[in-house]
Coordinates of C-alpha atoms and ligand atoms in Angstrom, one line a residue:
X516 CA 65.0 46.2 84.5
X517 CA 68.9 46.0 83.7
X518 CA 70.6 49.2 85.5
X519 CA 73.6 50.9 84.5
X520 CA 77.3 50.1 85.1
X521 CA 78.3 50.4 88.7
X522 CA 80.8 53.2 89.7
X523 CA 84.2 52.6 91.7
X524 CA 83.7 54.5 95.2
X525 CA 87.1 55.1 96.7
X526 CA 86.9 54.0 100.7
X527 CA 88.5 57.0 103.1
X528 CA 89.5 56.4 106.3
X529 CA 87.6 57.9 109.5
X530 CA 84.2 59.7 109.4
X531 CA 82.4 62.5 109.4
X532 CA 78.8 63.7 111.0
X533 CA 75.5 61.9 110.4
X534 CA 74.0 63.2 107.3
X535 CA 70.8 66.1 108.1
X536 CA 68.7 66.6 105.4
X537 CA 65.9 68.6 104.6
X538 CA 62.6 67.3 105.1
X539 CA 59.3 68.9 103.6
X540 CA 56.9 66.8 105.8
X541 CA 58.3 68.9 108.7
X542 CA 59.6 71.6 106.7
X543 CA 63.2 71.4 109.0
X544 CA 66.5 69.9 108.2
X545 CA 66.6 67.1 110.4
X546 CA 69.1 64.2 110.8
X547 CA 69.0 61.0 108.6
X548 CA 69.0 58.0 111.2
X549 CA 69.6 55.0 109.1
X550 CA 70.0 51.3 110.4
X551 CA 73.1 49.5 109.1
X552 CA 71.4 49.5 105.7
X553 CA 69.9 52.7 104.4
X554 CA 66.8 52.6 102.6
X555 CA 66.3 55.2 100.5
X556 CA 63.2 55.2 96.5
X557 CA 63.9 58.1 94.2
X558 CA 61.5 58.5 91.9
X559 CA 62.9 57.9 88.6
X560 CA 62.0 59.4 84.8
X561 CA 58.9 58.9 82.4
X562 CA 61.0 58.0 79.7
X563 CA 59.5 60.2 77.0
X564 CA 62.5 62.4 76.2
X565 CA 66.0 62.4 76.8
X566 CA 67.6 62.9 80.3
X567 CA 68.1 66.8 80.9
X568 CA 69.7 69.1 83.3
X569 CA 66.7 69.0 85.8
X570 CA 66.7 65.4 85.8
X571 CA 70.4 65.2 86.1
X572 CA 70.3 67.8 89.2
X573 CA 68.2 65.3 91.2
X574 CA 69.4 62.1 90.8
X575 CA 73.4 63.9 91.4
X576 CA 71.5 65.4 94.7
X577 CA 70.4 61.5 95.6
X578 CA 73.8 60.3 94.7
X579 CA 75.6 62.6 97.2
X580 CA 73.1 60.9 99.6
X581 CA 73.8 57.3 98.6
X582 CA 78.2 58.4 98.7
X583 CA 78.1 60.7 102.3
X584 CA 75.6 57.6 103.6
X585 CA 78.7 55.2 102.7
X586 CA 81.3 56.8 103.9
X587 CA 79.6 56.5 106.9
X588 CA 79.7 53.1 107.0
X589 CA 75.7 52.4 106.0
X590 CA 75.4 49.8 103.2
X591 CA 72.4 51.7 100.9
X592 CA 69.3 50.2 99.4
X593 CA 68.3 52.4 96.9
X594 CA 66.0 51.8 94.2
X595 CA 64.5 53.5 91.6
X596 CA 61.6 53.1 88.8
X597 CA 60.8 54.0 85.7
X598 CA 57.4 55.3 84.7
X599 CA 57.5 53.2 81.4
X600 CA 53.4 53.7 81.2
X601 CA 51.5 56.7 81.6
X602 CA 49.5 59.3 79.3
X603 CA 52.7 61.5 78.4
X604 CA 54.5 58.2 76.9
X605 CA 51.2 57.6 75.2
X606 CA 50.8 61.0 74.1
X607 CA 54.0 61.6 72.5
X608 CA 54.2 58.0 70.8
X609 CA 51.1 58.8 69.3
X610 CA 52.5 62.6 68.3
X611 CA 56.1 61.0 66.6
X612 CA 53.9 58.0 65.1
X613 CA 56.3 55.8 67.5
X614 CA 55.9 52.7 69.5
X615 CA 55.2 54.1 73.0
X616 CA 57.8 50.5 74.1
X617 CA 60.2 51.3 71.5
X618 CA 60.2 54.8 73.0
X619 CA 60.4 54.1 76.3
X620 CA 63.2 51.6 75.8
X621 CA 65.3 53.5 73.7
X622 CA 64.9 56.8 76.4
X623 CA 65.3 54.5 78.7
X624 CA 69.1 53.1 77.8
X625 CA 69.7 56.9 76.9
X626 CA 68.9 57.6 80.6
X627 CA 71.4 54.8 81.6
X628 CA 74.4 56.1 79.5
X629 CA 74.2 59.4 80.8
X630 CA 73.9 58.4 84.6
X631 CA 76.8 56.3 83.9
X632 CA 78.6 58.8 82.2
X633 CA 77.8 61.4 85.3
X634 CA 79.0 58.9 87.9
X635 CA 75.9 58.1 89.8
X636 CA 76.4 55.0 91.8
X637 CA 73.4 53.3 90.5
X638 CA 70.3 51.5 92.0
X639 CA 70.2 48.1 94.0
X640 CA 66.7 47.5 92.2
X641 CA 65.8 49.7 89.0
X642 CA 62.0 48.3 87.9
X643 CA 59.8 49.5 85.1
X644 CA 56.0 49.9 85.9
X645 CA 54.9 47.3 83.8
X646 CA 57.4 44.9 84.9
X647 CA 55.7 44.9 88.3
X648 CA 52.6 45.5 86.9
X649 CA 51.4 42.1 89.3
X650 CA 52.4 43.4 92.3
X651 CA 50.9 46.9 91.5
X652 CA 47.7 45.3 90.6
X653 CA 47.7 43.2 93.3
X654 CA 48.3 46.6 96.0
X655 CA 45.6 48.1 94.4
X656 CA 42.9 45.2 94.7
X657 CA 44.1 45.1 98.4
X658 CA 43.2 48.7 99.0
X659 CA 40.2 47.8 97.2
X660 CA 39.3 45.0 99.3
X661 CA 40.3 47.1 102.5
X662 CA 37.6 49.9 101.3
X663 CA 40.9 52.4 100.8
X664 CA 39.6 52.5 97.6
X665 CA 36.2 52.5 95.4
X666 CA 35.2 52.0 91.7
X667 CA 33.9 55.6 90.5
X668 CA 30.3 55.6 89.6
X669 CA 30.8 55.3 86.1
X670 CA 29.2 52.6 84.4
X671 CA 31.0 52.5 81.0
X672 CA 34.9 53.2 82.8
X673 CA 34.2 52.0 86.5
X674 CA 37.7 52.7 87.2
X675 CA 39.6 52.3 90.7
X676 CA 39.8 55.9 93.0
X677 CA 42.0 55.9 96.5
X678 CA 39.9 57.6 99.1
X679 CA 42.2 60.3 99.9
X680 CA 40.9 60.6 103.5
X681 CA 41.3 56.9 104.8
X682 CA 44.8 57.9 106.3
X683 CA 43.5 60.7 108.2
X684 CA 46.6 62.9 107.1
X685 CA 46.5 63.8 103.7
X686 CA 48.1 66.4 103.3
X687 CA 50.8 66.2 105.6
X688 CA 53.5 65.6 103.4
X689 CA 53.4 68.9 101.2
X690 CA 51.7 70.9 103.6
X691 CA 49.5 72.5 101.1
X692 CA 46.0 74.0 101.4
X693 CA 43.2 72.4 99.6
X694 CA 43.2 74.9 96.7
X695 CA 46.9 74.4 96.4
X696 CA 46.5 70.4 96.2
X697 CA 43.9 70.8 93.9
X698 CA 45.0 73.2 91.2
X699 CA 48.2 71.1 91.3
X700 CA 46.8 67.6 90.7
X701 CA 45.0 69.4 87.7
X702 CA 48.2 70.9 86.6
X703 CA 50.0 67.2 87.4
X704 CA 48.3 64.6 85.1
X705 CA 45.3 64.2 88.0
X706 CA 41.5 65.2 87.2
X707 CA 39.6 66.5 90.5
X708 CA 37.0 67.6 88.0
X709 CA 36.2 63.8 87.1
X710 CA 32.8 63.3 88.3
X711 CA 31.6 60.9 90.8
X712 CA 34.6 60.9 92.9
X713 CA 34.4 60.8 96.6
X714 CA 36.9 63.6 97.1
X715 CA 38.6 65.3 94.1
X716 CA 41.5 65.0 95.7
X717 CA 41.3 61.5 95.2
X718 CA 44.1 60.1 92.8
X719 CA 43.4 57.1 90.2
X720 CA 44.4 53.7 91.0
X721 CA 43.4 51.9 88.2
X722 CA 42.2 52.9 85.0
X723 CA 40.0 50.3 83.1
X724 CA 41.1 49.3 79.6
X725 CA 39.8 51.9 76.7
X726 CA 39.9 51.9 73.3
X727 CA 43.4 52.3 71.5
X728 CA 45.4 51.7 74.8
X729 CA 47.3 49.8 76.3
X730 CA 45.5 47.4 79.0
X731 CA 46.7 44.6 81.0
X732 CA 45.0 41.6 82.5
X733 CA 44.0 43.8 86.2
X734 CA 44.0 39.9 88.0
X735 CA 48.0 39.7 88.1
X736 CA 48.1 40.3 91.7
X737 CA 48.0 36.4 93.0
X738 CA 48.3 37.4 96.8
X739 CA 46.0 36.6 99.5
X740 CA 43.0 39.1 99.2
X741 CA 43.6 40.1 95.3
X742 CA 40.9 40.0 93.5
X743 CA 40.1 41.1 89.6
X744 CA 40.3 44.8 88.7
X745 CA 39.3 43.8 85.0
X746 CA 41.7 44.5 82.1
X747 CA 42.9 48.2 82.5
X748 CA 46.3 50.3 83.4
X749 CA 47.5 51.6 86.7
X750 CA 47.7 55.5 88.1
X751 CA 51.0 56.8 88.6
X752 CA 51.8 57.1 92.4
X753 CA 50.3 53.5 92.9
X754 CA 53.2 52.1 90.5
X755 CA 55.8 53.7 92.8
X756 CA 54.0 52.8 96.0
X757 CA 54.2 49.1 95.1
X758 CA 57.5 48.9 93.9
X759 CA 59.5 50.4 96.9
X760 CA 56.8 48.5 99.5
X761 CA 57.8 45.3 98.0
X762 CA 61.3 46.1 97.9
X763 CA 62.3 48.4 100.9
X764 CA 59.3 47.2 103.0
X765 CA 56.5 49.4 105.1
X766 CA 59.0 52.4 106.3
X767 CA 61.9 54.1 104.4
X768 CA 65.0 56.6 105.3
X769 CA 64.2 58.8 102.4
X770 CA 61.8 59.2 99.7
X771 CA 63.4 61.6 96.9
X772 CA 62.6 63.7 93.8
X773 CA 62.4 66.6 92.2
X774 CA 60.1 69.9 94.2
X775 CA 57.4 68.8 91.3
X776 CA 56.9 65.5 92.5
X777 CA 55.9 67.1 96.6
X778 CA 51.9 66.8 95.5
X779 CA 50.5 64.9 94.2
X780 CA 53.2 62.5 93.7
X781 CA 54.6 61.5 96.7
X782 CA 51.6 62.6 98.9
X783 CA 49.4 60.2 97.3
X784 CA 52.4 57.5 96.9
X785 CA 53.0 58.1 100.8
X786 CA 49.0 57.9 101.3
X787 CA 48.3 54.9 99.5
X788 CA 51.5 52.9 101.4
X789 CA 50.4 54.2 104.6
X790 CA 46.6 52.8 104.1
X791 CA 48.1 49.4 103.5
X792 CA 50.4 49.0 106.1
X793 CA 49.3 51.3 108.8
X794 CA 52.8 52.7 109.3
X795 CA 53.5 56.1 109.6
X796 CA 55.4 58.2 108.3
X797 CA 56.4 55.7 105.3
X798 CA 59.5 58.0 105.1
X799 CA 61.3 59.5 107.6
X800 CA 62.5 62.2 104.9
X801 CA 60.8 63.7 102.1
X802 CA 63.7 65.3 100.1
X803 CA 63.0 67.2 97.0
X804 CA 65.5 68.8 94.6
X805 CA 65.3 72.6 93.2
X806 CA 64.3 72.9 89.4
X807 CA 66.9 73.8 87.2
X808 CA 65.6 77.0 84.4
X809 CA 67.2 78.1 81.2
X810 CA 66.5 82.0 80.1
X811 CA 64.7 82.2 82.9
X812 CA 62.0 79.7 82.6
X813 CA 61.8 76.3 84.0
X814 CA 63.5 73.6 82.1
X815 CA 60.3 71.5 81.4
X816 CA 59.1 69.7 78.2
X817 CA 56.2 71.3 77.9
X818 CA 58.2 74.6 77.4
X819 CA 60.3 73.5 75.1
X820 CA 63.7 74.9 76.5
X821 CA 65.7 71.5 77.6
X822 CA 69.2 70.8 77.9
X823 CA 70.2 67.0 77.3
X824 CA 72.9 65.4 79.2
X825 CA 73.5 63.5 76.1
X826 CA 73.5 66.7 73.5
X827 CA 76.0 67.9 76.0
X828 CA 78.6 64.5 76.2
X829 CA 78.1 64.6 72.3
X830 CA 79.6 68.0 72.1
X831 CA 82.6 66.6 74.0
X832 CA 81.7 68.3 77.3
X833 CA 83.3 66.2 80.1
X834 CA 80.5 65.3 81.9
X835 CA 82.4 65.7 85.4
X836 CA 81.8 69.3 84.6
X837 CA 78.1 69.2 84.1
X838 CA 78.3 67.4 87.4
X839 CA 80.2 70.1 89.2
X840 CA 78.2 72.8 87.6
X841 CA 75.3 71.4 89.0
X842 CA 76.7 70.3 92.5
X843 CA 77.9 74.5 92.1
X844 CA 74.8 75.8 93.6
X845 CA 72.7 74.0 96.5
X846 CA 70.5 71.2 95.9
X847 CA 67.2 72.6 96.7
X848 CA 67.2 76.1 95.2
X849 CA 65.5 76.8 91.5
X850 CA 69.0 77.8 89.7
X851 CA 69.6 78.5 86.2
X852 CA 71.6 76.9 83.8
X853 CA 73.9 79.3 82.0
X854 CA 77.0 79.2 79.6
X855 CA 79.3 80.6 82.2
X856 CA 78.3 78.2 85.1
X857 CA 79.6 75.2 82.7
X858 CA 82.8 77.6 81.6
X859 CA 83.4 78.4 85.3
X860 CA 82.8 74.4 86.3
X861 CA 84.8 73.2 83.2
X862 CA 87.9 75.9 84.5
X863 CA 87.3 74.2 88.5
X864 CA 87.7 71.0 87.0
X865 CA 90.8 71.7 85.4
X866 CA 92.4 73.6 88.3
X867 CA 91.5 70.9 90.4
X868 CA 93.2 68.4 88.1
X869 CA 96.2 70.0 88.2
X870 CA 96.3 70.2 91.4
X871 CA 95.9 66.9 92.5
X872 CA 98.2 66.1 89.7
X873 CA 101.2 67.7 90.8
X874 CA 103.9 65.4 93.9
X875 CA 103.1 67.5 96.9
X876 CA 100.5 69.6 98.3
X877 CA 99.0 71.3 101.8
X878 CA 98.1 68.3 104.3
X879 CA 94.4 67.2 103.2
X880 CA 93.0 65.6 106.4
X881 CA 91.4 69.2 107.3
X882 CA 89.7 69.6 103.4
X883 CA 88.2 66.0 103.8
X884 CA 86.9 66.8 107.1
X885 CA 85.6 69.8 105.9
X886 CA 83.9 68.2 102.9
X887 CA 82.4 65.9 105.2
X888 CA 81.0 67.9 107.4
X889 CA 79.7 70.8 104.2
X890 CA 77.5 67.8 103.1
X891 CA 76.3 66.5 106.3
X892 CA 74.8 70.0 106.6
X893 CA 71.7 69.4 104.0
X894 CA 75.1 68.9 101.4
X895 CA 76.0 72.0 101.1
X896 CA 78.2 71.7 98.1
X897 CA 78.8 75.6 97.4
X898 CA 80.6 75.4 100.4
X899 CA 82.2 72.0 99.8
X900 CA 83.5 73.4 96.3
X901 CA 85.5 76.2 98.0
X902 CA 86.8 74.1 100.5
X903 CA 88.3 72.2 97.6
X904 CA 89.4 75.1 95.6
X905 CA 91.0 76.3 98.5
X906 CA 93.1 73.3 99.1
X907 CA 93.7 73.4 95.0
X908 CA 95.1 76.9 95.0
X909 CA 97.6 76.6 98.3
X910 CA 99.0 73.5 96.3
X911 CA 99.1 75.4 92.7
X912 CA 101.2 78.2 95.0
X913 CA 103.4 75.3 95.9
X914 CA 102.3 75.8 99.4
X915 CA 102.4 72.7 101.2
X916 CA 104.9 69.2 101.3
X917 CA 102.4 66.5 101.9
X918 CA 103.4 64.0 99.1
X919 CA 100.4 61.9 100.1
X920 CA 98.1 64.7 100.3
X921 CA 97.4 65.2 96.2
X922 CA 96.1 61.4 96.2
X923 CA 94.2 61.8 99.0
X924 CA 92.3 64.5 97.8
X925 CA 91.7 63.1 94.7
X926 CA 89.9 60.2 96.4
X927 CA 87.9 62.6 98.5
X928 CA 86.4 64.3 95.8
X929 CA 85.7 61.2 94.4
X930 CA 84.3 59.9 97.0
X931 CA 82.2 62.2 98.3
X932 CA 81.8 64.4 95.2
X933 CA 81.7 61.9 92.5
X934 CA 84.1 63.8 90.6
X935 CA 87.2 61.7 88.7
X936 CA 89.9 63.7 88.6
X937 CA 91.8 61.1 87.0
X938 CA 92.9 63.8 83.5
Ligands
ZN1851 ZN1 57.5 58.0 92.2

């Protein structure tokens, strides 16, 4: 799938501290130990509604990964899907009387304008499901053929189950008791309920073709050991499994997304790449973003109470202060979206501005290696804010002679922030 427009990431000079991050697999923030290229899947959107503040939070939290990453010298292989089949895309075509592609397309490009117009540095590799519905179908005839996975015993919809407890280790990922795992999945698009399964933990594969839905042909997969899954659809973590083990091969520096996606999502996506190779962990990091709220419910479509990027840019809101009002409170905390958090980001943003606009200002090399070392710390960006609105108010007071220091801020917070301050 086409991605968006690349972003201009100003180079600084030196270095800071290797990037920790938070890990729910081990429940510790731990440092990220990347080879010369850092390999790093966020889970990307089920493009059924416009991009909204939650969304926007995560991807900004994976983008301040990709930027602290290169300015530590790591080239970054990121990629990122799209979910452009699965029941809620279904179900809401069929609600609007809509095509579920034309849909998904036109969400999709939505999606791309307002990550371009947030500054994320996008993807390497940005693949729809049903683009690589061959290598999906082929990863799940594998696990088939491996006995990883089993035909329920159903014999009008014989569809494909994973046998959760092939790895040994399910569970190790979100850390959650059965009960926990189980009300979840049901919660989460999964059915433990569905008779016939071996454990009903056990997430869908491959769902044979029905009536009125979509279906494609389930003998794609032309590998060695593929067979024919008959005409049908594949399960949700599967899609992402495939796509980042044929791209970013059997282990990865970080697999990201937001706190909703910890089970069953990336469990079973970690599960089912785990089975097939036989390497574990298939990331080193688990990272997952807070959910953002609004009146003091989670932002989530099925409440009703979202905020779109794109309502937001329409309104003329400069969308480097929706970024900054999200970067304003810490990655992985629930936070709420309010009218003063945007005033108060929209008032940084323009104190910062003229700050870096005016000829002279304190020395910056202390503020960037401040900023560097705030996000190498899980990135701390409340504290990476006040490090730059400290440096912005010593230069507004005229404090400070450094004629080169306003430009070198400016690419700093660039840099590292993804914040133009360009007016
Ligand atoms: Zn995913």
């Amino acid at each position: 799938m086409q991605t968006w427009a690349s972003v201009d990431v100003p180079r600084l000079a030196g270095g800071g501290p290797p990037l920790r991050l938070h890990d729910t697999s081990s429940g510790r923030v731990r440092p990220t130990a990347p080879g010369s290229t850092a390999l790093m899947y966020v889970c990307g959107i089920t493009p059924y509604d416009a991009t909204h503040l939650g969304h926007a939070a995560t991807y900004l939290a994976f983008d301040l990964v990709n930027r602290v990453w290169r300015d530590l010298g790591h080239d970054v292989h990121y990629v990122q899907n799209v979910t452009d089949i699965d029941d809620p895309l279904l179900e809401r075509a069929a609600r609007d009387q809509d095509d579920w592609v034309v849909l998904g397309m036109r969400e999709t490009a939505l999606f791309r304008e307002d990550m371009e117009a947030l500054r994320v540095v996008p993807p390497r590799h940005y693949i729809g499901a049903v683009e690589a519905m061959g290598e999906i179908t082929e990863l799940v005839s594998k696990l088939l053929a491996a006995g990883a996975a089993y035909r329920v015993d159903d014999p009008e919809f014989p569809d494909v189950y994973f046998d959760s407890s092939v790895t040994g280790r399910f569970g190790y990922e979100s850390n959650y008791d059965e009960p926990t795992m189980l009300r979840l999945a049901a919660e989460r698009g999964g059915d433990p309920d569905r008779p016939g399964k071996r454990h009903p933990s056990d997430p869908l594969l491959w769902r044979m073709a029905r009536e009125g839905e979509p279906s494609w042909d389930g003998s794609a997969g032309s590998g060695a050991g593929a067979g024919d899954l008959g005409p049908g659809r594949p399960g949700w973590h599967v899609e992402c499994a495939a796509i980042a083990l044929n791209r970013l091969g059997p282990q990865i520096d970080v697999n990201g997304g937001g706190s909703d996606l910890i089970y069953p999502h990336h469990e079973c996506g970690a599960a089912h790449a785990e089975a097939f190779t036989g390497v574990h962990p298939f990331a080193r990091h688990y990272t997952h973003s807070g959910m953002i709220g609004l009146d003091g419910e989670k932002m989530s479509k099925s409440r009703g109470n979202l905020v779109f990027v794109s309502k937001l840019r329409a309104e003329g809101v400069d969308p480097n202060a929706v970024r900054l009002a999200l970067l304003a409170g810490h990655y992985r905390t629930d936070r709420p979206w309010t009218d003063a958090l945007l005033a108060d980001a929209q008032a940084r943003l323009a104190r910062w501005r003229d700050a870096v606009a005016l000829g002279a200002g304190p020395d910056a090399a202390d503020l960037v290696s401040r900023l560097r070392t705030h996000l190498a710390d899980d990135l701390d960006t409340p504290a990476a804010l006040a490090a730059v609105d400290g440096w912005a108010g010593e230069a507004l007071e005229r404090r400070g002679r450094d004629g080169r220091a306003p430009g070198l801020v400016r690419d700093a917070v660039d840099a590292l922030l993804g914040v133009a301050l360009r007016g």
